[in-house]
Amino acid sequence: MTYQNYSLAQLQHIDAAHHLHPFTDHRDLRDAGARMITRAEGPFIYDSEGNEILDGMAGLWCVNVGYGRDELAEAAYRQMKELPYYNSFFRCSTPTPVLLSQRLAEIAPANVNQVFYGSSGSESNDTALRLVRHFWALQGRPEKNRIISRKTAYHGSTIAGASLGGMQGMHDQLYGAVPNIVHVMQPYAYELALPGESDHDFGLRAAKAVEDAILEAGADNVAAFIGEPVMGAGGVRIPPASYWPEIQRICRKHDVLLMLDEVITGYGRTGAWFAAQTFGLEPDTITTAKALTSGYQPLSALLVGDRIAATLVEKGGEFYHGYTYSGHPVACAVALANLDIIEKEGLIERVRTDTGPYFATALQERIAGHPLVGEVRAIGLMGAIEIVRDKATKARFEPAGDAAVVVRDHAIANGMMLRATGDTMIMSPPLIWTRATIDMACERILKALDLAHADLAKRGA
Ligand code: PXG
């Protein structure tokens, strides 16, 4: 029986009875009922009631080539017929992860040439954490194992992912985080810059917080610094230009490894294959997932720099780590076809030279002036809109996070899928968006902002 035989109310009832959703207040969900997304094409998603919604989030930061790509379905179909699964343990391999690894080495920064696969960003961050600590242990320095991360970072939802992340609510529910991970200030100028402090100076101060943490622990005890090049789930927080070069300098000076989490920024989002290239960085690890397959298959790849890889190989011994689905042949076949599309259609070039700059200007010129908007930010095709009660003082509405949800709900009702995180609206559209799609998005966002403004005024907020 297919889902078409069920009404929306029936599906919602069964959903509430049996399906525990991620990051969800289940009582709320049961009261409201889930929106059922049933199909998608190009930049649009459609719900069970036939509503067409422009997907400003590319699914969940992942569907970079848009929906309905026959090439990806065909790549999966062909691979499933030929070899649906075989493992890459015990000196076995299959062709698609082999060829994908070569491809990833070609597009990654020059010092990054090896790949370890998983099925999710969280899994690959587990791999990254284990690998950097193992690296130092192989160097005879097991005590060099502390990891420095940032507050409000998102690195996934497994115990290691949540421990690496800096979301307070998640830590409160960890009941025992992975030890020896510390979180320092984030490079979020809109809220954290001091009055009169320039972006440049703020970026250096935020980087200094990392150096202070290294000095406090003693560099001999610090394995690595981990960061999202642009904090995604935290609110598309784009660091000042001074931040990353300074972080790289500090890491080199203290012989601390640089781990980038590019689960969101990887595969074109910022107008280069990786944000490492956008910011001119030479990381020791790059965690990637999501857009590696444009979300058509679950697949993640930890890209491993030469220094770590050489030690792992030369010092020998087995690294006791891996997943049943590491290098899954079908997921890797889809990834190869997905990278082909990105390349053949010149999507990254388009983001860098055309749609990215157009998107930034459109947000600035058409959205930033709205009375509810405190600031807009964009890099490549990722963007943020800060929702405030008072533009001048940056005062927010009470309770925290409420106003952004009002905006989001109006946006969805007007055919525009946006995400609200705290008091920030965030966007991460498919890279197939054109200038016309950006225009359409801006119109719908403005309408949602107007309606939300009227609502919030009525409440006397
Ligand atoms: N690192 C980063 C930077 C991420 O954004 C993960 C790791 C974990 O990936 P997996 O595949 O294990 O989910 C992510 C995931 C949101 C949202 O609300 C963001 C993510 C996941 C779910 C929701 O913006 N990012």
Short mmCIF file of C-alpha atoms and ligand atoms in Angstrom, two decimals:
data_model
loop_
_atom_site.label_atom_id
_atom_site.label_comp_id
_atom_site.label_asym_id
_atom_site.label_seq_id
_atom_site.Cartn_x
_atom_site.Cartn_y
_atom_site.Cartn_z
CA MET A 1 0.00 0.00 0.00
CA THR A 2 1.39 3.43 -0.85
CA TYR A 3 0.99 6.56 1.21
CA GLN A 4 -1.49 7.97 -1.31
CA ASN A 5 -4.09 5.68 0.26
CA TYR A 6 -3.81 7.59 3.54
CA SER A 7 -5.28 10.96 4.35
CA LEU A 8 -3.08 13.64 5.90
CA ALA A 9 -4.94 13.21 9.21
CA GLN A 10 -4.27 9.46 9.17
CA LEU A 11 -0.58 9.92 8.44
CA GLN A 12 -0.29 12.53 11.18
CA HIS A 13 -2.01 10.19 13.63
CA ILE A 14 0.31 7.29 12.82
CA ASP A 15 3.31 9.62 12.88
CA ALA A 16 2.38 10.83 16.36
CA ALA A 17 1.76 7.27 17.58
CA HIS A 18 5.01 5.70 16.38
CA HIS A 19 7.60 8.14 15.10
CA LEU A 20 9.99 9.97 17.40
CA HIS A 21 11.37 12.94 15.44
CA PRO A 22 14.81 14.53 15.84
CA PHE A 23 15.09 17.76 17.88
CA THR A 24 11.36 17.87 18.50
CA ASP A 25 9.05 18.58 21.42
CA HIS A 26 6.84 15.54 20.92
CA ARG A 27 3.88 16.91 22.76
CA ASP A 28 3.88 20.02 20.54
CA LEU A 29 4.17 17.86 17.45
CA ARG A 30 1.25 15.70 18.50
CA ASP A 31 -0.90 18.77 19.07
CA ALA A 32 0.01 20.46 15.79
CA GLY A 33 0.54 17.46 13.46
CA ALA A 34 3.51 17.22 11.13
CA ARG A 35 3.59 18.88 7.72
CA MET A 36 3.92 15.99 5.27
CA ILE A 37 6.34 16.71 2.44
CA THR A 38 5.58 14.24 -0.31
CA ARG A 39 7.56 15.25 -3.39
CA ALA A 40 9.98 17.79 -4.75
CA GLU A 41 11.27 19.11 -8.06
CA GLY A 42 14.10 21.51 -8.80
CA PRO A 43 14.06 24.23 -6.10
CA PHE A 44 10.52 23.41 -4.85
CA ILE A 45 9.09 21.03 -2.28
CA TYR A 46 5.40 20.02 -2.22
CA ASP A 47 3.33 18.96 0.77
CA SER A 48 0.53 16.42 0.88
CA GLU A 49 -2.01 19.20 0.34
CA GLY A 50 -0.33 20.24 -2.90
CA ASN A 51 1.25 23.45 -1.56
CA GLU A 52 4.36 24.48 -3.47
CA ILE A 53 7.13 25.81 -1.23
CA LEU A 54 10.44 27.30 -2.36
CA ASP A 55 13.05 25.45 -0.35
CA GLY A 56 15.36 28.05 1.17
CA MET A 57 17.17 25.39 3.22
CA ALA A 58 18.10 22.81 0.53
CA GLY A 59 16.40 20.18 2.67
CA LEU A 60 18.66 20.57 5.69
CA TRP A 61 21.66 22.32 4.14
CA CYS A 62 22.24 19.42 1.79
CA VAL A 63 20.32 19.28 -1.52
CA ASN A 64 22.86 21.43 -3.36
CA VAL A 65 21.95 20.22 -6.87
CA GLY A 66 18.20 20.55 -6.24
CA TYR A 67 15.52 17.89 -6.38
CA GLY A 68 14.49 15.44 -9.08
CA ARG A 69 17.92 14.60 -10.53
CA ASP A 70 17.55 11.49 -12.69
CA GLU A 71 21.33 11.05 -12.90
CA LEU A 72 21.51 10.43 -9.16
CA ALA A 73 18.60 7.99 -9.12
CA GLU A 74 20.14 6.14 -12.06
CA ALA A 75 23.58 5.99 -10.45
CA ALA A 76 22.01 4.42 -7.33
CA TYR A 77 19.91 2.00 -9.40
CA ARG A 78 22.85 0.83 -11.50
CA GLN A 79 25.06 0.33 -8.45
CA MET A 80 22.34 -1.50 -6.51
CA LYS A 81 21.87 -3.93 -9.39
CA GLU A 82 25.60 -4.55 -9.79
CA LEU A 83 26.71 -4.55 -6.17
CA PRO A 84 24.35 -3.14 -3.54
CA TYR A 85 26.78 -3.60 -0.70
CA TYR A 86 30.11 -4.91 0.22
CA ASN A 87 32.33 -3.87 3.10
CA SER A 88 35.74 -2.25 3.02
CA PHE A 89 37.11 -4.12 6.03
CA PHE A 90 39.51 -7.11 5.95
CA ARG A 91 41.51 -5.95 2.91
CA CYS A 92 38.45 -5.62 0.70
CA SER A 93 37.40 -2.63 -1.30
CA THR A 94 34.78 -1.75 -3.91
CA PRO A 95 35.35 0.54 -6.89
CA THR A 96 33.09 3.51 -6.09
CA PRO A 97 34.70 4.59 -2.78
CA VAL A 98 38.11 4.14 -4.43
CA LEU A 99 37.24 6.51 -7.26
CA LEU A 100 35.39 8.91 -5.01
CA SER A 101 38.44 9.16 -2.72
CA GLN A 102 40.62 10.08 -5.68
CA ARG A 103 38.10 12.69 -6.74
CA LEU A 104 37.89 14.16 -3.24
CA ALA A 105 41.69 14.35 -3.03
CA GLU A 106 41.65 16.33 -6.30
CA ILE A 107 39.15 18.93 -5.11
CA ALA A 108 40.37 19.22 -1.50
CA PRO A 109 43.17 21.59 -0.40
CA ALA A 110 46.59 20.39 -1.64
CA ASN A 111 47.67 18.93 1.73
CA VAL A 112 44.54 16.76 2.04
CA ASN A 113 44.64 13.45 0.16
CA GLN A 114 43.00 10.66 2.19
CA VAL A 115 39.40 9.88 3.03
CA PHE A 116 37.62 7.94 5.80
CA TYR A 117 33.90 7.35 5.20
CA GLY A 118 30.84 7.28 7.43
CA SER A 119 27.13 7.79 6.96
CA SER A 120 26.61 11.10 8.75
CA GLY A 121 28.39 14.24 9.85
CA SER A 122 28.13 13.11 13.46
CA GLU A 123 29.84 9.82 12.69
CA SER A 124 32.64 11.54 10.82
CA ASN A 125 33.22 13.94 13.70
CA ASP A 126 33.53 10.88 15.97
CA THR A 127 36.13 9.59 13.52
CA ALA A 128 37.90 12.96 13.49
CA LEU A 129 38.08 13.16 17.28
CA ARG A 130 39.43 9.63 17.59
CA LEU A 131 41.88 10.15 14.77
CA VAL A 132 43.49 13.35 16.06
CA ARG A 133 43.93 11.89 19.53
CA HIS A 134 45.32 8.68 18.02
CA PHE A 135 47.71 10.77 15.91
CA TRP A 136 49.28 12.35 18.97
CA ALA A 137 49.39 9.01 20.79
CA LEU A 138 51.27 7.52 17.82
CA GLN A 139 53.72 10.42 18.13
CA GLY A 140 54.33 9.29 21.71
CA ARG A 141 52.34 12.23 23.10
CA PRO A 142 49.07 10.76 24.42
CA GLU A 143 48.66 13.65 26.86
CA LYS A 144 48.31 16.07 23.91
CA ASN A 145 44.60 15.30 23.67
CA ARG A 146 42.57 18.39 24.61
CA ILE A 147 40.25 19.78 21.95
CA ILE A 148 39.30 23.43 21.74
CA SER A 149 35.88 24.21 20.25
CA ARG A 150 33.48 27.13 20.44
CA LYS A 151 30.26 27.99 22.23
CA THR A 152 27.19 27.52 20.00
CA ALA A 153 29.16 25.29 17.62
CA TYR A 154 27.20 22.39 16.10
CA HIS A 155 29.17 19.23 15.42
CA GLY A 156 26.42 16.63 15.49
CA SER A 157 24.25 14.69 17.86
CA THR A 158 26.17 11.56 18.85
CA ILE A 159 27.90 11.76 22.22
CA ALA A 160 31.16 12.86 20.60
CA GLY A 161 29.37 15.26 18.25
CA ALA A 162 27.38 16.87 21.03
CA SER A 163 30.48 17.04 23.26
CA LEU A 164 32.46 18.77 20.52
CA GLY A 165 29.53 21.09 19.89
CA GLY A 166 28.86 24.05 22.13
CA MET A 167 25.07 24.04 22.34
CA GLN A 168 24.23 24.43 26.02
CA GLY A 169 20.87 22.65 25.79
CA MET A 170 22.53 19.60 24.26
CA HIS A 171 25.26 19.54 26.92
CA ASP A 172 22.59 19.70 29.63
CA GLN A 173 21.16 16.44 28.26
CA LEU A 174 24.50 14.66 27.78
CA TYR A 175 24.77 13.38 31.36
CA GLY A 176 28.50 12.98 30.84
CA ALA A 177 30.31 14.60 27.93
CA VAL A 178 33.48 13.27 26.31
CA PRO A 179 36.22 14.61 28.61
CA ASN A 180 38.81 17.24 27.78
CA ILE A 181 36.90 19.37 25.30
CA VAL A 182 36.69 23.09 26.09
CA HIS A 183 34.56 25.78 24.45
CA VAL A 184 35.67 29.35 23.89
CA MET A 185 33.98 32.46 22.53
CA GLN A 186 32.62 32.44 18.98
CA PRO A 187 33.38 35.02 16.28
CA TYR A 188 29.85 36.50 16.29
CA ALA A 189 30.36 40.23 15.97
CA TYR A 190 26.68 41.23 15.89
CA GLU A 191 26.23 40.29 19.55
CA LEU A 192 29.75 40.03 20.92
CA ALA A 193 31.73 42.94 19.47
CA LEU A 194 32.32 45.72 21.98
CA PRO A 195 30.91 49.19 21.30
CA GLY A 196 33.18 50.85 18.75
CA GLU A 197 35.25 47.68 18.17
CA SER A 198 35.98 47.16 14.46
CA ASP A 199 35.20 43.85 12.77
CA HIS A 200 38.90 43.35 12.24
CA ASP A 201 39.77 43.85 15.90
CA PHE A 202 36.86 41.71 17.03
CA GLY A 203 38.04 38.86 14.77
CA LEU A 204 41.49 39.01 16.31
CA ARG A 205 40.04 39.08 19.82
CA ALA A 206 37.88 36.03 19.10
CA ALA A 207 40.96 34.21 17.74
CA LYS A 208 42.94 35.22 20.82
CA ALA A 209 40.36 33.38 22.94
CA VAL A 210 41.61 30.20 21.23
CA GLU A 211 45.24 31.05 21.96
CA ASP A 212 44.38 31.84 25.57
CA ALA A 213 42.77 28.40 25.92
CA ILE A 214 45.88 26.78 24.42
CA LEU A 215 48.16 28.65 26.82
CA GLU A 216 45.96 27.89 29.78
CA ALA A 217 46.06 24.14 29.12
CA GLY A 218 49.67 24.22 27.93
CA ALA A 219 50.25 23.58 24.23
CA ASP A 220 51.67 20.14 25.10
CA ASN A 221 48.20 19.14 26.22
CA VAL A 222 46.21 20.48 23.25
CA ALA A 223 45.53 18.18 20.29
CA ALA A 224 43.42 20.35 18.03
CA PHE A 225 41.07 23.22 17.45
CA ILE A 226 37.76 22.39 15.73
CA GLY A 227 35.45 24.89 14.03
CA GLU A 228 32.82 25.32 11.36
CA PRO A 229 34.29 27.85 8.89
CA VAL A 230 30.90 29.58 9.07
CA MET A 231 28.76 28.49 12.02
CA GLY A 232 25.64 27.05 10.40
CA ALA A 233 23.00 25.75 12.80
CA GLY A 234 24.15 28.38 15.31
CA GLY A 235 22.85 31.08 12.95
CA VAL A 236 25.05 31.48 9.84
CA ARG A 237 27.60 33.39 11.86
CA ILE A 238 30.24 34.58 9.44
CA PRO A 239 33.55 35.45 11.09
CA PRO A 240 35.40 38.67 10.29
CA ALA A 241 38.10 38.29 7.62
CA SER A 242 40.79 38.59 10.29
CA TYR A 243 39.64 35.49 12.21
CA TRP A 244 40.65 32.39 10.23
CA PRO A 245 44.15 33.48 9.17
CA GLU A 246 44.87 34.27 12.80
CA ILE A 247 43.48 30.91 13.95
CA GLN A 248 45.74 29.15 11.44
CA ARG A 249 48.75 31.15 12.63
CA ILE A 250 47.99 30.31 16.28
CA CYS A 251 47.51 26.60 15.54
CA ARG A 252 50.82 26.44 13.67
CA LYS A 253 52.68 28.36 16.34
CA HIS A 254 51.57 25.94 19.07
CA ASP A 255 51.59 22.77 16.95
CA VAL A 256 47.85 22.32 17.41
CA LEU A 257 45.96 20.53 14.63
CA LEU A 258 43.29 22.43 12.70
CA MET A 259 40.03 20.52 12.27
CA LEU A 260 37.40 22.10 10.03
CA ASP A 261 33.80 20.94 10.18
CA GLU A 262 32.56 21.56 6.64
CA VAL A 263 29.40 19.46 6.92
CA ILE A 264 27.46 22.55 5.82
CA THR A 265 30.10 24.59 3.99
CA GLY A 266 31.49 21.73 1.89
CA TYR A 267 30.76 21.10 -1.80
CA GLY A 268 30.18 24.60 -3.07
CA ARG A 269 28.15 26.40 -0.45
CA THR A 270 30.60 29.32 -0.04
CA GLY A 271 31.62 29.54 -3.72
CA ALA A 272 34.54 27.10 -3.58
CA TRP A 273 34.59 23.34 -3.19
CA PHE A 274 35.42 23.88 0.47
CA ALA A 275 35.35 26.94 2.72
CA ALA A 276 38.98 26.03 3.52
CA GLN A 277 39.70 27.37 0.03
CA THR A 278 37.44 30.40 0.48
CA PHE A 279 39.40 31.33 3.62
CA GLY A 280 42.82 30.09 2.42
CA LEU A 281 43.27 27.40 5.10
CA GLU A 282 45.32 24.19 5.25
CA PRO A 283 43.37 22.07 7.71
CA ASP A 284 44.49 18.70 9.09
CA THR A 285 40.98 17.26 8.90
CA ILE A 286 37.82 18.32 7.06
CA THR A 287 34.54 16.75 8.10
CA THR A 288 32.05 16.61 5.21
CA ALA A 289 28.63 15.03 4.64
CA LYS A 290 25.28 16.44 3.46
CA ALA A 291 25.97 17.93 -0.01
CA LEU A 292 28.54 15.22 -0.81
CA THR A 293 25.52 13.35 -2.22
CA SER A 294 23.19 16.37 -2.20
CA GLY A 295 21.35 14.39 0.47
CA TYR A 296 20.22 11.72 -2.01
CA GLN A 297 22.07 9.09 0.04
CA PRO A 298 23.44 9.21 3.58
CA LEU A 299 27.21 9.56 3.25
CA SER A 300 29.96 11.42 5.05
CA ALA A 301 33.65 11.73 4.34
CA LEU A 302 36.36 12.77 6.74
CA LEU A 303 39.11 14.25 4.58
CA VAL A 304 42.44 13.63 6.26
CA GLY A 305 45.55 15.78 5.82
CA ASP A 306 48.92 14.32 4.85
CA ARG A 307 50.50 14.82 8.24
CA ILE A 308 47.95 12.67 10.07
CA ALA A 309 47.65 10.15 7.24
CA ALA A 310 51.42 9.67 6.98
CA THR A 311 51.70 8.96 10.70
CA LEU A 312 48.80 6.53 10.58
CA VAL A 313 50.39 4.65 7.70
CA GLU A 314 54.05 4.82 8.73
CA LYS A 315 53.60 3.98 12.39
CA GLY A 316 51.36 1.11 11.36
CA GLY A 317 49.14 -0.86 13.67
CA GLU A 318 45.42 -1.22 13.28
CA PHE A 319 43.16 1.80 13.93
CA TYR A 320 40.25 0.09 15.66
CA HIS A 321 37.53 2.16 14.10
CA GLY A 322 35.04 1.89 11.23
CA TYR A 323 31.41 1.47 10.31
CA THR A 324 29.51 -1.22 8.43
CA TYR A 325 28.63 1.41 5.86
CA SER A 326 32.07 3.05 5.59
CA GLY A 327 32.52 3.53 1.83
CA HIS A 328 29.04 2.26 0.97
CA PRO A 329 29.14 1.48 -2.77
CA VAL A 330 25.71 2.92 -3.58
CA ALA A 331 26.20 6.12 -1.57
CA CYS A 332 29.63 6.60 -3.18
CA ALA A 333 28.20 6.06 -6.68
CA VAL A 334 25.63 8.77 -5.99
CA ALA A 335 28.35 11.07 -4.64
CA LEU A 336 30.39 10.65 -7.82
CA ALA A 337 27.35 11.49 -9.97
CA ASN A 338 26.55 14.45 -7.72
CA LEU A 339 30.08 15.89 -8.00
CA ASP A 340 29.78 15.46 -11.78
CA ILE A 341 26.63 17.59 -11.80
CA ILE A 342 28.20 20.30 -9.64
CA GLU A 343 31.19 20.41 -11.95
CA LYS A 344 29.44 20.11 -15.32
CA GLU A 345 26.87 22.79 -14.47
CA GLY A 346 29.52 25.12 -13.07
CA LEU A 347 27.47 25.57 -9.90
CA ILE A 348 30.40 26.63 -7.74
CA GLU A 349 31.62 29.22 -10.23
CA ARG A 350 28.07 30.51 -10.46
CA VAL A 351 27.80 30.90 -6.69
CA ARG A 352 31.19 32.63 -6.51
CA THR A 353 30.73 35.08 -9.36
CA ASP A 354 27.00 35.50 -9.88
CA THR A 355 24.33 34.21 -7.50
CA GLY A 356 26.40 34.59 -4.33
CA PRO A 357 27.12 38.30 -4.82
CA TYR A 358 23.56 38.85 -6.10
CA PHE A 359 22.12 37.12 -3.01
CA ALA A 360 24.24 39.25 -0.65
CA THR A 361 23.21 42.47 -2.41
CA ALA A 362 19.54 41.47 -2.51
CA LEU A 363 19.49 40.79 1.23
CA GLN A 364 21.28 44.06 1.91
CA GLU A 365 19.22 46.24 -0.40
CA ARG A 366 15.78 44.68 -0.02
CA ILE A 367 15.63 43.00 3.40
CA ALA A 368 18.03 44.82 5.70
CA GLY A 369 15.91 47.98 5.81
CA HIS A 370 12.83 46.22 7.20
CA PRO A 371 11.91 47.40 10.71
CA LEU A 372 12.19 43.83 12.11
CA VAL A 373 15.68 43.29 10.73
CA GLY A 374 18.77 44.07 12.79
CA GLU A 375 21.35 42.76 10.35
CA VAL A 376 21.63 40.56 7.26
CA ARG A 377 24.67 38.42 6.46
CA ALA A 378 25.60 36.30 3.47
CA ILE A 379 28.51 34.29 2.13
CA GLY A 380 28.09 32.27 -1.05
CA LEU A 381 24.57 30.88 -0.86
CA MET A 382 24.14 30.92 2.88
CA GLY A 383 22.48 33.80 4.64
CA ALA A 384 21.07 35.10 7.91
CA ILE A 385 18.51 37.68 8.94
CA GLU A 386 18.58 38.89 12.57
CA ILE A 387 15.10 39.59 13.92
CA VAL A 388 14.98 42.45 16.44
CA ARG A 389 12.41 44.59 18.22
CA ASP A 390 14.64 47.67 17.94
CA LYS A 391 17.15 48.08 15.15
CA ALA A 392 19.20 50.74 16.94
CA THR A 393 19.61 49.02 20.29
CA LYS A 394 19.47 45.45 18.83
CA ALA A 395 16.88 44.65 21.53
CA ARG A 396 15.09 41.34 20.86
CA PHE A 397 11.47 40.34 21.31
CA GLU A 398 10.44 38.33 24.37
CA PRO A 399 10.40 35.42 24.86
CA ALA A 400 13.66 34.66 23.05
CA GLY A 401 13.20 32.90 19.73
CA ASP A 402 9.48 33.57 19.51
CA ALA A 403 9.53 36.33 16.88
CA ALA A 404 11.64 34.30 14.47
CA VAL A 405 9.10 31.48 14.66
CA VAL A 406 6.34 33.96 13.77
CA VAL A 407 8.36 35.03 10.71
CA ARG A 408 9.07 31.44 9.76
CA ASP A 409 5.44 30.38 9.96
CA HIS A 410 4.36 33.29 7.76
CA ALA A 411 7.17 32.47 5.34
CA ILE A 412 6.07 28.84 4.99
CA ALA A 413 2.42 29.86 4.59
CA ASN A 414 3.59 32.16 1.78
CA GLY A 415 5.54 29.48 -0.04
CA MET A 416 9.01 30.02 1.40
CA MET A 417 10.83 27.47 3.57
CA LEU A 418 13.16 29.22 6.00
CA ARG A 419 14.60 28.07 9.30
CA ALA A 420 14.49 29.97 12.58
CA THR A 421 17.33 29.43 15.01
CA GLY A 422 17.04 31.52 18.14
CA ASP A 423 16.17 34.99 16.86
CA THR A 424 17.88 34.46 13.52
CA MET A 425 16.32 33.39 10.22
CA ILE A 426 18.74 31.27 8.23
CA MET A 427 18.94 30.26 4.61
CA SER A 428 20.95 27.76 2.65
CA PRO A 429 19.26 27.26 -0.72
CA PRO A 430 20.17 24.78 -3.46
CA LEU A 431 23.06 26.04 -5.59
CA ILE A 432 20.78 25.84 -8.65
CA TRP A 433 19.04 29.04 -7.56
CA THR A 434 19.19 31.76 -10.19
CA ARG A 435 18.81 35.52 -9.84
CA ALA A 436 15.08 35.03 -10.54
CA THR A 437 14.80 32.50 -7.69
CA ILE A 438 16.55 34.94 -5.36
CA ASP A 439 14.09 37.66 -6.41
CA MET A 440 11.17 35.33 -5.69
CA ALA A 441 12.64 34.44 -2.28
CA CYS A 442 13.11 38.10 -1.35
CA GLU A 443 9.51 38.94 -2.22
CA ARG A 444 8.20 36.08 -0.10
CA ILE A 445 10.51 36.90 2.80
CA LEU A 446 9.46 40.56 2.75
CA LYS A 447 5.82 39.56 2.79
CA ALA A 448 6.45 37.25 5.76
CA LEU A 449 8.33 40.03 7.57
CA ASP A 450 5.44 42.46 7.01
CA LEU A 451 2.86 39.99 8.29
CA ALA A 452 5.04 39.10 11.28
CA HIS A 453 5.57 42.78 12.01
CA ALA A 454 1.81 43.35 12.10
CA ASP A 455 1.29 40.28 14.34
CA LEU A 456 4.02 41.25 16.75
CA ALA A 457 2.72 44.81 16.94
CA LYS A 458 -0.79 43.50 17.71
CA ARG A 459 0.56 41.46 20.58
CA GLY A 460 2.12 44.62 21.92
CA ALA A 461 5.43 42.83 21.99
N1 PXG B 1 28.58 19.27 11.74
C1 PXG B 1 27.89 20.33 11.29
C2 PXG B 1 28.60 21.62 11.07
C3 PXG B 1 26.53 20.19 11.01
O1 PXG B 1 25.84 21.25 10.57
C4 PXG B 1 26.68 17.89 11.71
C5 PXG B 1 28.01 18.09 11.96
C6 PXG B 1 26.09 16.55 11.96
O2 PXG B 1 25.73 15.93 10.78
P1 PXG B 1 24.62 14.75 10.81
O3 PXG B 1 24.69 14.21 9.40
O4 PXG B 1 25.06 13.75 11.80
O5 PXG B 1 23.33 15.40 11.18
C7 PXG B 1 25.91 18.95 11.22
C8 PXG B 1 24.46 18.76 10.96
C9 PXG B 1 19.82 22.65 11.83
C10 PXG B 1 20.46 21.33 11.68
O6 PXG B 1 18.83 22.71 12.56
C11 PXG B 1 21.77 21.24 11.28
C12 PXG B 1 22.36 19.98 11.19
C13 PXG B 1 21.64 18.85 11.46
C14 PXG B 1 20.32 18.95 11.87
C15 PXG B 1 19.72 20.19 11.98
O7 PXG B 1 20.28 23.63 11.26
N2 PXG B 1 23.68 19.93 10.84
#
